[in-house]
Structure formats: structure tokens, C-alpha cells
Amino acid sequence: MGGRSQHFCCGSNNTPVYGTIVGQTHYENSQENIKMKKIVFSLLLASSAVQAQSHLDTILSSKTLRVCTTGDYKPYSFLRPDGQYEGLDISMANALATSLGAKVEWVPTTWKTLMPDFLAKQCDIAVGGVSVTLKRQQTAWFARPLDVDGKIPLVRCTDKDRFQTIEQLNRPDVRLIEAAGGTNEAFVHSHLPKASLTLFHDNVTIFQQLVDKKADVMITDASEARFQQQHYPTLCAINPDKPLQYGEKAYMIPRDDISWKLYLDQWVHLSTATGEYRDIARQWMGAKP
């Protein structure tokens, strides 16, 4: 019994096996604790680094707000011949910059290259009638929406009874015209595949194509259609209160920057609650949006 007990309880160097096991377990636990502490510390450092790199901090430090915009989408954003931008979202971007004690640096883009330009040129925000879409949400974030909008037909008033529904629009003899790359073109491809589509190079002069009968229909946002029919009396916005597709307007911002998003959300909230946004919108739209 004594020999068995000694073999059971002791190692070859007469060290108690039980003590060895306990000591080894304690050592392993200590090592695991050290590893966990290192991991947690690394995560905290990474989190701090992300927070330090917020666009909010960068803007406050540099006193510069980098704004991507197309400059071809009235009443939101328009690049004048003198090189100056104007429009509803241009005024709002200037107001945002003022709230941050910064100045705006305009970054030109197009609807076709909006997302790659937004990422590559490191814009803090994209404005100019940008529509919220799930595809864009996969790459970027949006501040809280400013307006509800939606896709409708803009046509010659003499043809307004011809183009009321998807069924009337989705025909080979219907000549659609759209600017390339935006959500208007995407809507046409998904909802009106049978219609004859022409992509036009200039979103500013595109409406004259309808007036001159070189196209029949332009699918666009209700807000733009309402605005353009005031400047082209022969054109009519079809059912602007009942769009063919629901939509929202919001400012696009870099993904995963919660500090910047929270600031923008609060700024948008205060702009709408105080009436600042309403007053600016009236200057450009002529009525409450």
C-alpha cells in the first residue's frame, strides 16, 4: 500500500503530483489571463484609434469640411458658369460648416462616380439630392433623412394622360431619357426594362430634350420634377404625391464613424425643429418641400 501510495502521489523526483498539477494549472490560468488582458488592451487601443480618427475631430482640427457634390441637380446642387455652387443642399452644407467653425472645400463628382469618388477623395459628406438606397448603405452611412421623395414621370403636359402607370410606361414605343449612373437609371432598368432608354450626358439640359420632343419621359424624383416644371411650363410632373417608388433624401457620410453620424443627426434634427431647413428649402423650391 505504501509503495502504491507513493507512486500515486509523487513524481519521479519525489515532487507531489497533486502539487505539480495545481501549480501547472495556476501557471496556465495566469498565462491565459495575461493573454486576455493583452487582447482587451489591444481592442481598447484600436477603439481609441478609431474614435481619434473620426471625421468630426478632423474637421474641428483642420477647420475644413470636404463636401462631395455633382453640381447638376437643381434645386439641390448646381455649379454655376462662374464656378460657384448654389442650391438647397449647398446652403445647408455651408450652414453645417458654420456650426463646426469650418469652411467648405467642394469636391466635384458625378452620379456615375459618386461612391468611388466619395471613398477615394475622403469626403466628409456627400450632398446634392442624394437618395437613400440599400446598395449605397452597404458602403456608406446616411444621416437622418431630411425629406420623403419618390420616383415619378416628368413628361410634356400634352402627354400626361399617356404616362400615368408602370404599364403605360413599360412599352417599347416609350422613349425614356435619363442621366447616367444615378437612382433614376437604376429605377428604369428594374421597373421599365421594355421601354427604349437613352442615357444623356448632361443632367442640366436634359429637360430640353423632352420639350423638343426628342424623348417622351424622364423618370426622376418628385422634388426635381416639381422644380423643373416651374421652369419649363410645357412639362408636367405626374402624380408627385403618389410616386411610383418610395424614396428619401439624406446626406451620405463615411461608414462606421458613429461620432460624426451622431453630430450630423443632431444637427439635422435642430435644423428641422428650428425651421432653418424649411426656410432654406423655400428659397430654392418656392414652397415647403
PDB file of C-alpha atoms in Angstrom:
ATOM      1  CA  MET A   1       0.000   0.000   0.000  1.00  0.00           C
ATOM      2  CA  GLY A   2       2.830   2.404   0.904  1.00  0.00           C
ATOM      3  CA  GLY A   3       4.606   1.863  -2.397  1.00  0.00           C
ATOM      4  CA  ARG A   4       1.380   2.308  -4.390  1.00  0.00           C
ATOM      5  CA  SER A   5       0.531   5.444  -2.416  1.00  0.00           C
ATOM      6  CA  GLN A   6       3.977   6.921  -3.041  1.00  0.00           C
ATOM      7  CA  HIS A   7       3.775   6.105  -6.783  1.00  0.00           C
ATOM      8  CA  PHE A   8       0.302   7.591  -6.980  1.00  0.00           C
ATOM      9  CA  CYS A   9       1.040  10.733  -5.061  1.00  0.00           C
ATOM     10  CA  CYS A  10       4.570  11.532  -6.148  1.00  0.00           C
ATOM     11  CA  GLY A  11       6.534  12.196  -9.319  1.00  0.00           C
ATOM     12  CA  SER A  12       9.843  10.686 -10.252  1.00  0.00           C
ATOM     13  CA  ASN A  13      11.705  13.440  -8.391  1.00  0.00           C
ATOM     14  CA  ASN A  14       9.562  12.933  -5.281  1.00  0.00           C
ATOM     15  CA  THR A  15       7.573  16.121  -6.106  1.00  0.00           C
ATOM     16  CA  PRO A  16       3.953  15.662  -5.158  1.00  0.00           C
ATOM     17  CA  VAL A  17       1.951  15.090  -8.328  1.00  0.00           C
ATOM     18  CA  TYR A  18      -1.004  16.953  -6.871  1.00  0.00           C
ATOM     19  CA  GLY A  19       1.140  19.979  -6.174  1.00  0.00           C
ATOM     20  CA  THR A  20       2.583  19.832  -9.680  1.00  0.00           C
ATOM     21  CA  ILE A  21      -0.892  19.736 -11.220  1.00  0.00           C
ATOM     22  CA  VAL A  22      -2.106  22.614  -9.068  1.00  0.00           C
ATOM     23  CA  GLY A  23       0.991  24.668  -9.809  1.00  0.00           C
ATOM     24  CA  GLN A  24       0.783  23.984 -13.517  1.00  0.00           C
ATOM     25  CA  THR A  25      -2.923  24.834 -13.623  1.00  0.00           C
ATOM     26  CA  HIS A  26      -2.305  28.098 -11.777  1.00  0.00           C
ATOM     27  CA  TYR A  27       0.508  28.947 -14.205  1.00  0.00           C
ATOM     28  CA  GLU A  28      -1.650  28.210 -17.246  1.00  0.00           C
ATOM     29  CA  ASN A  29      -4.520  30.298 -15.860  1.00  0.00           C
ATOM     30  CA  SER A  30      -2.125  33.152 -15.249  1.00  0.00           C
ATOM     31  CA  GLN A  31      -0.875  32.955 -18.797  1.00  0.00           C
ATOM     32  CA  GLU A  32      -4.438  32.909 -20.140  1.00  0.00           C
ATOM     33  CA  ASN A  33      -5.284  35.955 -18.015  1.00  0.00           C
ATOM     34  CA  ILE A  34      -2.263  37.764 -19.411  1.00  0.00           C
ATOM     35  CA  LYS A  35      -3.279  36.877 -22.959  1.00  0.00           C
ATOM     36  CA  MET A  36      -6.851  38.086 -22.336  1.00  0.00           C
ATOM     37  CA  LYS A  37      -5.592  41.338 -20.838  1.00  0.00           C
ATOM     38  CA  LYS A  38      -3.397  41.890 -23.894  1.00  0.00           C
ATOM     39  CA  ILE A  39      -6.342  41.262 -26.212  1.00  0.00           C
ATOM     40  CA  VAL A  40      -8.615  43.630 -24.281  1.00  0.00           C
ATOM     41  CA  PHE A  41      -5.890  46.271 -24.190  1.00  0.00           C
ATOM     42  CA  SER A  42      -5.368  45.931 -27.954  1.00  0.00           C
ATOM     43  CA  LEU A  43      -9.089  46.302 -28.574  1.00  0.00           C
ATOM     44  CA  LEU A  44      -9.203  49.394 -26.399  1.00  0.00           C
ATOM     45  CA  LEU A  45      -6.282  50.883 -28.293  1.00  0.00           C
ATOM     46  CA  ALA A  46      -7.961  50.100 -31.612  1.00  0.00           C
ATOM     47  CA  SER A  47     -11.221  51.613 -30.397  1.00  0.00           C
ATOM     48  CA  SER A  48      -9.411  54.734 -29.253  1.00  0.00           C
ATOM     49  CA  ALA A  49      -7.652  54.981 -32.600  1.00  0.00           C
ATOM     50  CA  VAL A  50     -10.960  54.719 -34.472  1.00  0.00           C
ATOM     51  CA  GLN A  51     -12.511  57.375 -32.278  1.00  0.00           C
ATOM     52  CA  ALA A  52      -9.496  59.650 -32.731  1.00  0.00           C
ATOM     53  CA  GLN A  53      -9.831  59.329 -36.499  1.00  0.00           C
ATOM     54  CA  SER A  54     -13.450  60.497 -36.565  1.00  0.00           C
ATOM     55  CA  HIS A  55     -14.236  62.976 -39.325  1.00  0.00           C
ATOM     56  CA  LEU A  56     -15.723  65.179 -36.621  1.00  0.00           C
ATOM     57  CA  ASP A  57     -12.334  65.543 -34.911  1.00  0.00           C
ATOM     58  CA  THR A  58     -10.559  66.040 -38.229  1.00  0.00           C
ATOM     59  CA  ILE A  59     -12.928  68.832 -39.271  1.00  0.00           C
ATOM     60  CA  LEU A  60     -12.680  70.581 -35.927  1.00  0.00           C
ATOM     61  CA  SER A  61      -8.895  70.418 -36.170  1.00  0.00           C
ATOM     62  CA  SER A  62      -8.437  71.331 -39.842  1.00  0.00           C
ATOM     63  CA  LYS A  63     -11.334  73.827 -39.984  1.00  0.00           C
ATOM     64  CA  THR A  64     -12.231  72.283 -43.353  1.00  0.00           C
ATOM     65  CA  LEU A  65     -15.388  70.380 -44.353  1.00  0.00           C
ATOM     66  CA  ARG A  66     -14.868  68.319 -47.522  1.00  0.00           C
ATOM     67  CA  VAL A  67     -18.146  68.053 -49.448  1.00  0.00           C
ATOM     68  CA  CYS A  68     -18.726  65.814 -52.477  1.00  0.00           C
ATOM     69  CA  THR A  69     -21.449  67.094 -54.835  1.00  0.00           C
ATOM     70  CA  THR A  70     -22.402  66.661 -58.509  1.00  0.00           C
ATOM     71  CA  GLY A  71     -23.420  70.260 -59.173  1.00  0.00           C
ATOM     72  CA  ASP A  72     -26.031  69.225 -61.749  1.00  0.00           C
ATOM     73  CA  TYR A  73     -29.164  68.536 -59.735  1.00  0.00           C
ATOM     74  CA  LYS A  74     -31.395  71.539 -59.179  1.00  0.00           C
ATOM     75  CA  PRO A  75     -32.743  72.620 -56.753  1.00  0.00           C
ATOM     76  CA  TYR A  76     -30.224  70.804 -54.522  1.00  0.00           C
ATOM     77  CA  SER A  77     -26.828  71.418 -56.113  1.00  0.00           C
ATOM     78  CA  PHE A  78     -25.821  73.418 -59.182  1.00  0.00           C
ATOM     79  CA  LEU A  79     -22.390  74.545 -60.396  1.00  0.00           C
ATOM     80  CA  ARG A  80     -22.794  77.978 -61.986  1.00  0.00           C
ATOM     81  CA  PRO A  81     -20.720  79.091 -65.002  1.00  0.00           C
ATOM     82  CA  ASP A  82     -18.694  81.310 -62.654  1.00  0.00           C
ATOM     83  CA  GLY A  83     -17.523  78.234 -60.749  1.00  0.00           C
ATOM     84  CA  GLN A  84     -19.673  78.836 -57.669  1.00  0.00           C
ATOM     85  CA  TYR A  85     -22.109  76.276 -56.256  1.00  0.00           C
ATOM     86  CA  GLU A  86     -25.676  77.077 -55.285  1.00  0.00           C
ATOM     87  CA  GLY A  87     -28.784  75.202 -54.175  1.00  0.00           C
ATOM     88  CA  LEU A  88     -30.671  73.906 -51.173  1.00  0.00           C
ATOM     89  CA  ASP A  89     -28.020  71.408 -50.097  1.00  0.00           C
ATOM     90  CA  ILE A  90     -25.233  73.868 -50.858  1.00  0.00           C
ATOM     91  CA  SER A  91     -26.768  76.328 -48.398  1.00  0.00           C
ATOM     92  CA  MET A  92     -27.212  73.545 -45.870  1.00  0.00           C
ATOM     93  CA  ALA A  93     -23.592  72.412 -46.270  1.00  0.00           C
ATOM     94  CA  ASN A  94     -22.437  75.962 -45.618  1.00  0.00           C
ATOM     95  CA  ALA A  95     -24.639  76.076 -42.518  1.00  0.00           C
ATOM     96  CA  LEU A  96     -23.131  72.772 -41.331  1.00  0.00           C
ATOM     97  CA  ALA A  97     -19.628  74.149 -41.825  1.00  0.00           C
ATOM     98  CA  THR A  98     -20.539  77.247 -39.811  1.00  0.00           C
ATOM     99  CA  SER A  99     -21.755  75.062 -36.942  1.00  0.00           C
ATOM    100  CA  LEU A 100     -18.288  73.461 -36.908  1.00  0.00           C
ATOM    101  CA  GLY A 101     -16.305  76.668 -37.259  1.00  0.00           C
ATOM    102  CA  ALA A 102     -15.066  75.406 -40.631  1.00  0.00           C
ATOM    103  CA  LYS A 103     -15.092  76.334 -44.317  1.00  0.00           C
ATOM    104  CA  VAL A 104     -16.351  74.136 -47.146  1.00  0.00           C
ATOM    105  CA  GLU A 105     -13.990  72.537 -49.643  1.00  0.00           C
ATOM    106  CA  TRP A 106     -16.123  71.418 -52.603  1.00  0.00           C
ATOM    107  CA  VAL A 107     -15.168  68.106 -54.223  1.00  0.00           C
ATOM    108  CA  PRO A 108     -16.700  67.651 -57.719  1.00  0.00           C
ATOM    109  CA  THR A 109     -18.147  64.262 -58.638  1.00  0.00           C
ATOM    110  CA  THR A 110     -20.759  62.706 -60.925  1.00  0.00           C
ATOM    111  CA  TRP A 111     -23.680  60.387 -60.236  1.00  0.00           C
ATOM    112  CA  LYS A 112     -21.867  57.587 -62.027  1.00  0.00           C
ATOM    113  CA  THR A 113     -18.708  58.004 -59.916  1.00  0.00           C
ATOM    114  CA  LEU A 114     -20.293  59.261 -56.691  1.00  0.00           C
ATOM    115  CA  MET A 115     -19.399  56.315 -54.469  1.00  0.00           C
ATOM    116  CA  PRO A 116     -15.807  55.680 -55.656  1.00  0.00           C
ATOM    117  CA  ASP A 117     -15.094  59.433 -55.569  1.00  0.00           C
ATOM    118  CA  PHE A 118     -16.640  59.713 -52.104  1.00  0.00           C
ATOM    119  CA  LEU A 119     -14.340  56.993 -50.798  1.00  0.00           C
ATOM    120  CA  ALA A 120     -11.165  57.811 -52.710  1.00  0.00           C
ATOM    121  CA  LYS A 121     -11.279  61.564 -52.144  1.00  0.00           C
ATOM    122  CA  GLN A 122     -12.123  61.123 -48.452  1.00  0.00           C
ATOM    123  CA  CYS A 123     -15.131  63.415 -48.396  1.00  0.00           C
ATOM    124  CA  ASP A 124     -16.681  64.092 -45.009  1.00  0.00           C
ATOM    125  CA  ILE A 125     -20.155  64.233 -46.550  1.00  0.00           C
ATOM    126  CA  ALA A 126     -21.957  63.976 -49.905  1.00  0.00           C
ATOM    127  CA  VAL A 127     -24.859  66.323 -50.644  1.00  0.00           C
ATOM    128  CA  GLY A 128     -26.978  67.366 -53.594  1.00  0.00           C
ATOM    129  CA  GLY A 129     -30.252  65.442 -53.570  1.00  0.00           C
ATOM    130  CA  VAL A 130     -28.677  62.090 -52.690  1.00  0.00           C
ATOM    131  CA  SER A 131     -31.276  59.331 -52.377  1.00  0.00           C
ATOM    132  CA  VAL A 132     -31.042  56.698 -49.667  1.00  0.00           C
ATOM    133  CA  THR A 133     -30.611  53.208 -51.108  1.00  0.00           C
ATOM    134  CA  LEU A 134     -29.664  49.873 -49.589  1.00  0.00           C
ATOM    135  CA  LYS A 135     -26.873  49.480 -52.152  1.00  0.00           C
ATOM    136  CA  ARG A 136     -25.299  52.758 -51.006  1.00  0.00           C
ATOM    137  CA  GLN A 137     -25.892  51.783 -47.388  1.00  0.00           C
ATOM    138  CA  GLN A 138     -23.624  48.750 -47.904  1.00  0.00           C
ATOM    139  CA  THR A 139     -20.661  51.080 -48.420  1.00  0.00           C
ATOM    140  CA  ALA A 140     -21.606  54.292 -46.640  1.00  0.00           C
ATOM    141  CA  TRP A 141     -23.913  55.634 -43.940  1.00  0.00           C
ATOM    142  CA  PHE A 142     -26.614  58.286 -44.056  1.00  0.00           C
ATOM    143  CA  ALA A 143     -27.557  60.990 -41.618  1.00  0.00           C
ATOM    144  CA  ARG A 144     -31.214  61.015 -40.596  1.00  0.00           C
ATOM    145  CA  PRO A 145     -33.482  61.750 -43.613  1.00  0.00           C
ATOM    146  CA  LEU A 146     -34.465  65.321 -44.416  1.00  0.00           C
ATOM    147  CA  ASP A 147     -37.288  64.613 -46.863  1.00  0.00           C
ATOM    148  CA  VAL A 148     -39.528  61.900 -48.225  1.00  0.00           C
ATOM    149  CA  ASP A 149     -39.377  61.714 -52.015  1.00  0.00           C
ATOM    150  CA  GLY A 150     -40.005  59.209 -54.781  1.00  0.00           C
ATOM    151  CA  LYS A 151     -39.722  58.428 -58.489  1.00  0.00           C
ATOM    152  CA  ILE A 152     -42.328  59.881 -60.872  1.00  0.00           C
ATOM    153  CA  PRO A 153     -42.578  60.593 -64.623  1.00  0.00           C
ATOM    154  CA  LEU A 154     -41.817  64.076 -65.976  1.00  0.00           C
ATOM    155  CA  VAL A 155     -43.488  64.465 -69.371  1.00  0.00           C
ATOM    156  CA  ARG A 156     -44.904  67.021 -71.779  1.00  0.00           C
ATOM    157  CA  CYS A 157     -48.232  68.217 -70.404  1.00  0.00           C
ATOM    158  CA  THR A 158     -49.955  67.223 -73.644  1.00  0.00           C
ATOM    159  CA  ASP A 159     -48.950  63.600 -72.952  1.00  0.00           C
ATOM    160  CA  LYS A 160     -49.722  63.428 -69.244  1.00  0.00           C
ATOM    161  CA  ASP A 161     -52.679  61.040 -69.678  1.00  0.00           C
ATOM    162  CA  ARG A 162     -50.463  58.595 -71.605  1.00  0.00           C
ATOM    163  CA  PHE A 163     -47.909  58.066 -68.860  1.00  0.00           C
ATOM    164  CA  GLN A 164     -49.679  57.535 -65.549  1.00  0.00           C
ATOM    165  CA  THR A 165     -48.759  53.967 -64.676  1.00  0.00           C
ATOM    166  CA  ILE A 166     -45.911  51.458 -64.895  1.00  0.00           C
ATOM    167  CA  GLU A 167     -47.901  49.541 -67.514  1.00  0.00           C
ATOM    168  CA  GLN A 168     -48.194  52.637 -69.710  1.00  0.00           C
ATOM    169  CA  LEU A 169     -44.504  53.418 -69.312  1.00  0.00           C
ATOM    170  CA  ASN A 170     -43.053  49.936 -69.755  1.00  0.00           C
ATOM    171  CA  ARG A 171     -43.537  49.746 -73.533  1.00  0.00           C
ATOM    172  CA  PRO A 172     -41.054  49.611 -76.435  1.00  0.00           C
ATOM    173  CA  ASP A 173     -42.554  52.725 -78.039  1.00  0.00           C
ATOM    174  CA  VAL A 174     -41.945  54.872 -74.913  1.00  0.00           C
ATOM    175  CA  ARG A 175     -38.737  56.908 -75.253  1.00  0.00           C
ATOM    176  CA  LEU A 176     -37.141  57.326 -71.847  1.00  0.00           C
ATOM    177  CA  ILE A 177     -34.209  59.636 -71.189  1.00  0.00           C
ATOM    178  CA  GLU A 178     -32.054  59.568 -68.036  1.00  0.00           C
ATOM    179  CA  ALA A 179     -28.777  60.869 -66.733  1.00  0.00           C
ATOM    180  CA  ALA A 180     -26.260  58.044 -66.400  1.00  0.00           C
ATOM    181  CA  GLY A 181     -25.355  56.427 -63.111  1.00  0.00           C
ATOM    182  CA  GLY A 182     -27.944  57.580 -60.591  1.00  0.00           C
ATOM    183  CA  THR A 183     -31.011  56.065 -58.977  1.00  0.00           C
ATOM    184  CA  ASN A 184     -33.208  57.250 -61.882  1.00  0.00           C
ATOM    185  CA  GLU A 185     -31.347  54.995 -64.290  1.00  0.00           C
ATOM    186  CA  ALA A 186     -31.474  52.146 -61.749  1.00  0.00           C
ATOM    187  CA  PHE A 187     -35.255  52.531 -61.448  1.00  0.00           C
ATOM    188  CA  VAL A 188     -35.699  52.345 -65.216  1.00  0.00           C
ATOM    189  CA  HIS A 189     -33.609  49.175 -65.503  1.00  0.00           C
ATOM    190  CA  SER A 190     -35.533  47.452 -62.712  1.00  0.00           C
ATOM    191  CA  HIS A 191     -39.087  48.647 -63.432  1.00  0.00           C
ATOM    192  CA  LEU A 192     -39.222  49.657 -67.108  1.00  0.00           C
ATOM    193  CA  PRO A 193     -37.000  47.167 -68.985  1.00  0.00           C
ATOM    194  CA  LYS A 194     -39.205  47.163 -72.112  1.00  0.00           C
ATOM    195  CA  ALA A 195     -39.042  50.919 -72.706  1.00  0.00           C
ATOM    196  CA  SER A 196     -36.481  52.491 -75.035  1.00  0.00           C
ATOM    197  CA  LEU A 197     -33.797  54.122 -72.878  1.00  0.00           C
ATOM    198  CA  THR A 198     -31.347  56.858 -73.840  1.00  0.00           C
ATOM    199  CA  LEU A 199     -28.649  57.908 -71.381  1.00  0.00           C
ATOM    200  CA  PHE A 200     -27.904  61.623 -71.584  1.00  0.00           C
ATOM    201  CA  HIS A 201     -24.601  63.278 -70.719  1.00  0.00           C
ATOM    202  CA  ASP A 202     -25.952  66.442 -69.080  1.00  0.00           C
ATOM    203  CA  ASN A 203     -28.445  66.420 -66.210  1.00  0.00           C
ATOM    204  CA  VAL A 204     -28.894  70.209 -66.551  1.00  0.00           C
ATOM    205  CA  THR A 205     -30.013  70.415 -70.203  1.00  0.00           C
ATOM    206  CA  ILE A 206     -31.743  67.037 -70.267  1.00  0.00           C
ATOM    207  CA  PHE A 207     -35.170  68.599 -69.758  1.00  0.00           C
ATOM    208  CA  GLN A 208     -34.950  70.467 -73.052  1.00  0.00           C
ATOM    209  CA  GLN A 209     -34.864  67.060 -74.742  1.00  0.00           C
ATOM    210  CA  LEU A 210     -38.425  66.500 -73.523  1.00  0.00           C
ATOM    211  CA  VAL A 211     -39.533  69.962 -74.625  1.00  0.00           C
ATOM    212  CA  ASP A 212     -38.030  69.401 -78.083  1.00  0.00           C
ATOM    213  CA  LYS A 213     -39.797  66.022 -78.368  1.00  0.00           C
ATOM    214  CA  LYS A 214     -36.522  64.112 -78.619  1.00  0.00           C
ATOM    215  CA  ALA A 215     -37.750  61.942 -75.721  1.00  0.00           C
ATOM    216  CA  ASP A 216     -41.100  61.278 -74.085  1.00  0.00           C
ATOM    217  CA  VAL A 217     -40.455  60.636 -70.401  1.00  0.00           C
ATOM    218  CA  MET A 218     -37.857  61.262 -67.735  1.00  0.00           C
ATOM    219  CA  ILE A 219     -38.187  59.324 -64.509  1.00  0.00           C
ATOM    220  CA  THR A 220     -36.914  61.471 -61.667  1.00  0.00           C
ATOM    221  CA  ASP A 221     -37.576  62.420 -58.065  1.00  0.00           C
ATOM    222  CA  ALA A 222     -40.808  64.259 -57.368  1.00  0.00           C
ATOM    223  CA  SER A 223     -38.884  67.180 -55.858  1.00  0.00           C
ATOM    224  CA  GLU A 224     -36.845  67.709 -59.043  1.00  0.00           C
ATOM    225  CA  ALA A 225     -39.896  67.238 -61.299  1.00  0.00           C
ATOM    226  CA  ARG A 226     -41.844  69.854 -59.310  1.00  0.00           C
ATOM    227  CA  PHE A 227     -38.928  72.261 -59.543  1.00  0.00           C
ATOM    228  CA  GLN A 228     -38.335  71.794 -63.273  1.00  0.00           C
ATOM    229  CA  GLN A 229     -41.981  72.157 -64.284  1.00  0.00           C
ATOM    230  CA  GLN A 230     -41.826  75.686 -62.862  1.00  0.00           C
ATOM    231  CA  HIS A 231     -39.015  76.485 -65.317  1.00  0.00           C
ATOM    232  CA  TYR A 232     -40.392  74.525 -68.276  1.00  0.00           C
ATOM    233  CA  PRO A 233     -44.125  75.379 -68.491  1.00  0.00           C
ATOM    234  CA  THR A 234     -44.749  72.706 -71.128  1.00  0.00           C
ATOM    235  CA  LEU A 235     -43.603  69.932 -68.763  1.00  0.00           C
ATOM    236  CA  CYS A 236     -45.741  68.301 -66.064  1.00  0.00           C
ATOM    237  CA  ALA A 237     -44.846  66.227 -63.006  1.00  0.00           C
ATOM    238  CA  ILE A 238     -47.113  63.179 -62.929  1.00  0.00           C
ATOM    239  CA  ASN A 239     -48.727  62.374 -59.559  1.00  0.00           C
ATOM    240  CA  PRO A 240     -45.917  63.848 -57.403  1.00  0.00           C
ATOM    241  CA  ASP A 241     -47.860  62.975 -54.242  1.00  0.00           C
ATOM    242  CA  LYS A 242     -48.143  59.317 -55.302  1.00  0.00           C
ATOM    243  CA  PRO A 243     -44.692  58.257 -56.503  1.00  0.00           C
ATOM    244  CA  LEU A 244     -44.030  55.023 -58.325  1.00  0.00           C
ATOM    245  CA  GLN A 245     -41.327  54.208 -55.782  1.00  0.00           C
ATOM    246  CA  TYR A 246     -40.823  55.467 -52.222  1.00  0.00           C
ATOM    247  CA  GLY A 247     -37.639  57.375 -51.550  1.00  0.00           C
ATOM    248  CA  GLU A 248     -35.823  59.546 -49.009  1.00  0.00           C
ATOM    249  CA  LYS A 249     -33.259  62.320 -49.261  1.00  0.00           C
ATOM    250  CA  ALA A 250     -30.363  62.356 -46.807  1.00  0.00           C
ATOM    251  CA  TYR A 251     -26.700  63.310 -46.537  1.00  0.00           C
ATOM    252  CA  MET A 252     -24.265  60.469 -47.180  1.00  0.00           C
ATOM    253  CA  ILE A 253     -21.350  60.048 -44.782  1.00  0.00           C
ATOM    254  CA  PRO A 254     -18.452  57.607 -44.250  1.00  0.00           C
ATOM    255  CA  ARG A 255     -19.401  54.264 -42.748  1.00  0.00           C
ATOM    256  CA  ASP A 256     -18.536  53.240 -39.173  1.00  0.00           C
ATOM    257  CA  ASP A 257     -17.952  56.776 -37.879  1.00  0.00           C
ATOM    258  CA  ILE A 258     -20.533  56.948 -35.101  1.00  0.00           C
ATOM    259  CA  SER A 259     -19.257  60.224 -33.620  1.00  0.00           C
ATOM    260  CA  TRP A 260     -19.695  62.026 -36.942  1.00  0.00           C
ATOM    261  CA  LYS A 261     -23.112  60.450 -37.563  1.00  0.00           C
ATOM    262  CA  LEU A 262     -24.414  61.431 -34.121  1.00  0.00           C
ATOM    263  CA  TYR A 263     -23.301  65.020 -34.664  1.00  0.00           C
ATOM    264  CA  LEU A 264     -24.969  65.176 -38.090  1.00  0.00           C
ATOM    265  CA  ASP A 265     -28.173  63.573 -36.825  1.00  0.00           C
ATOM    266  CA  GLN A 266     -28.428  66.154 -34.075  1.00  0.00           C
ATOM    267  CA  TRP A 267     -27.625  68.995 -36.472  1.00  0.00           C
ATOM    268  CA  VAL A 268     -30.313  67.805 -38.925  1.00  0.00           C
ATOM    269  CA  HIS A 269     -32.798  67.488 -36.059  1.00  0.00           C
ATOM    270  CA  LEU A 270     -32.148  71.022 -34.846  1.00  0.00           C
ATOM    271  CA  SER A 271     -32.218  72.392 -38.406  1.00  0.00           C
ATOM    272  CA  THR A 272     -35.679  70.964 -38.970  1.00  0.00           C
ATOM    273  CA  ALA A 273     -37.013  71.677 -35.468  1.00  0.00           C
ATOM    274  CA  THR A 274     -35.985  75.346 -35.548  1.00  0.00           C
ATOM    275  CA  GLY A 275     -37.285  75.915 -39.089  1.00  0.00           C
ATOM    276  CA  GLU A 276     -33.836  76.618 -40.559  1.00  0.00           C
ATOM    277  CA  TYR A 277     -34.167  73.834 -43.125  1.00  0.00           C
ATOM    278  CA  ARG A 278     -37.724  74.901 -44.033  1.00  0.00           C
ATOM    279  CA  ASP A 279     -36.619  78.481 -44.665  1.00  0.00           C
ATOM    280  CA  ILE A 280     -33.669  77.417 -46.830  1.00  0.00           C
ATOM    281  CA  ALA A 281     -35.867  74.971 -48.759  1.00  0.00           C
ATOM    282  CA  ARG A 282     -38.371  77.715 -49.524  1.00  0.00           C
ATOM    283  CA  GLN A 283     -35.625  79.860 -51.024  1.00  0.00           C
ATOM    284  CA  TRP A 284     -34.868  77.174 -53.592  1.00  0.00           C
ATOM    285  CA  MET A 285     -38.154  75.317 -54.056  1.00  0.00           C
ATOM    286  CA  GLY A 286     -40.572  78.183 -53.617  1.00  0.00           C
ATOM    287  CA  ALA A 287     -42.732  76.150 -51.221  1.00  0.00           C
ATOM    288  CA  LYS A 288     -42.497  73.742 -48.336  1.00  0.00           C
ATOM    289  CA  PRO A 289     -40.763  70.586 -49.601  1.00  0.00           C
TER     290      PRO A 289
END
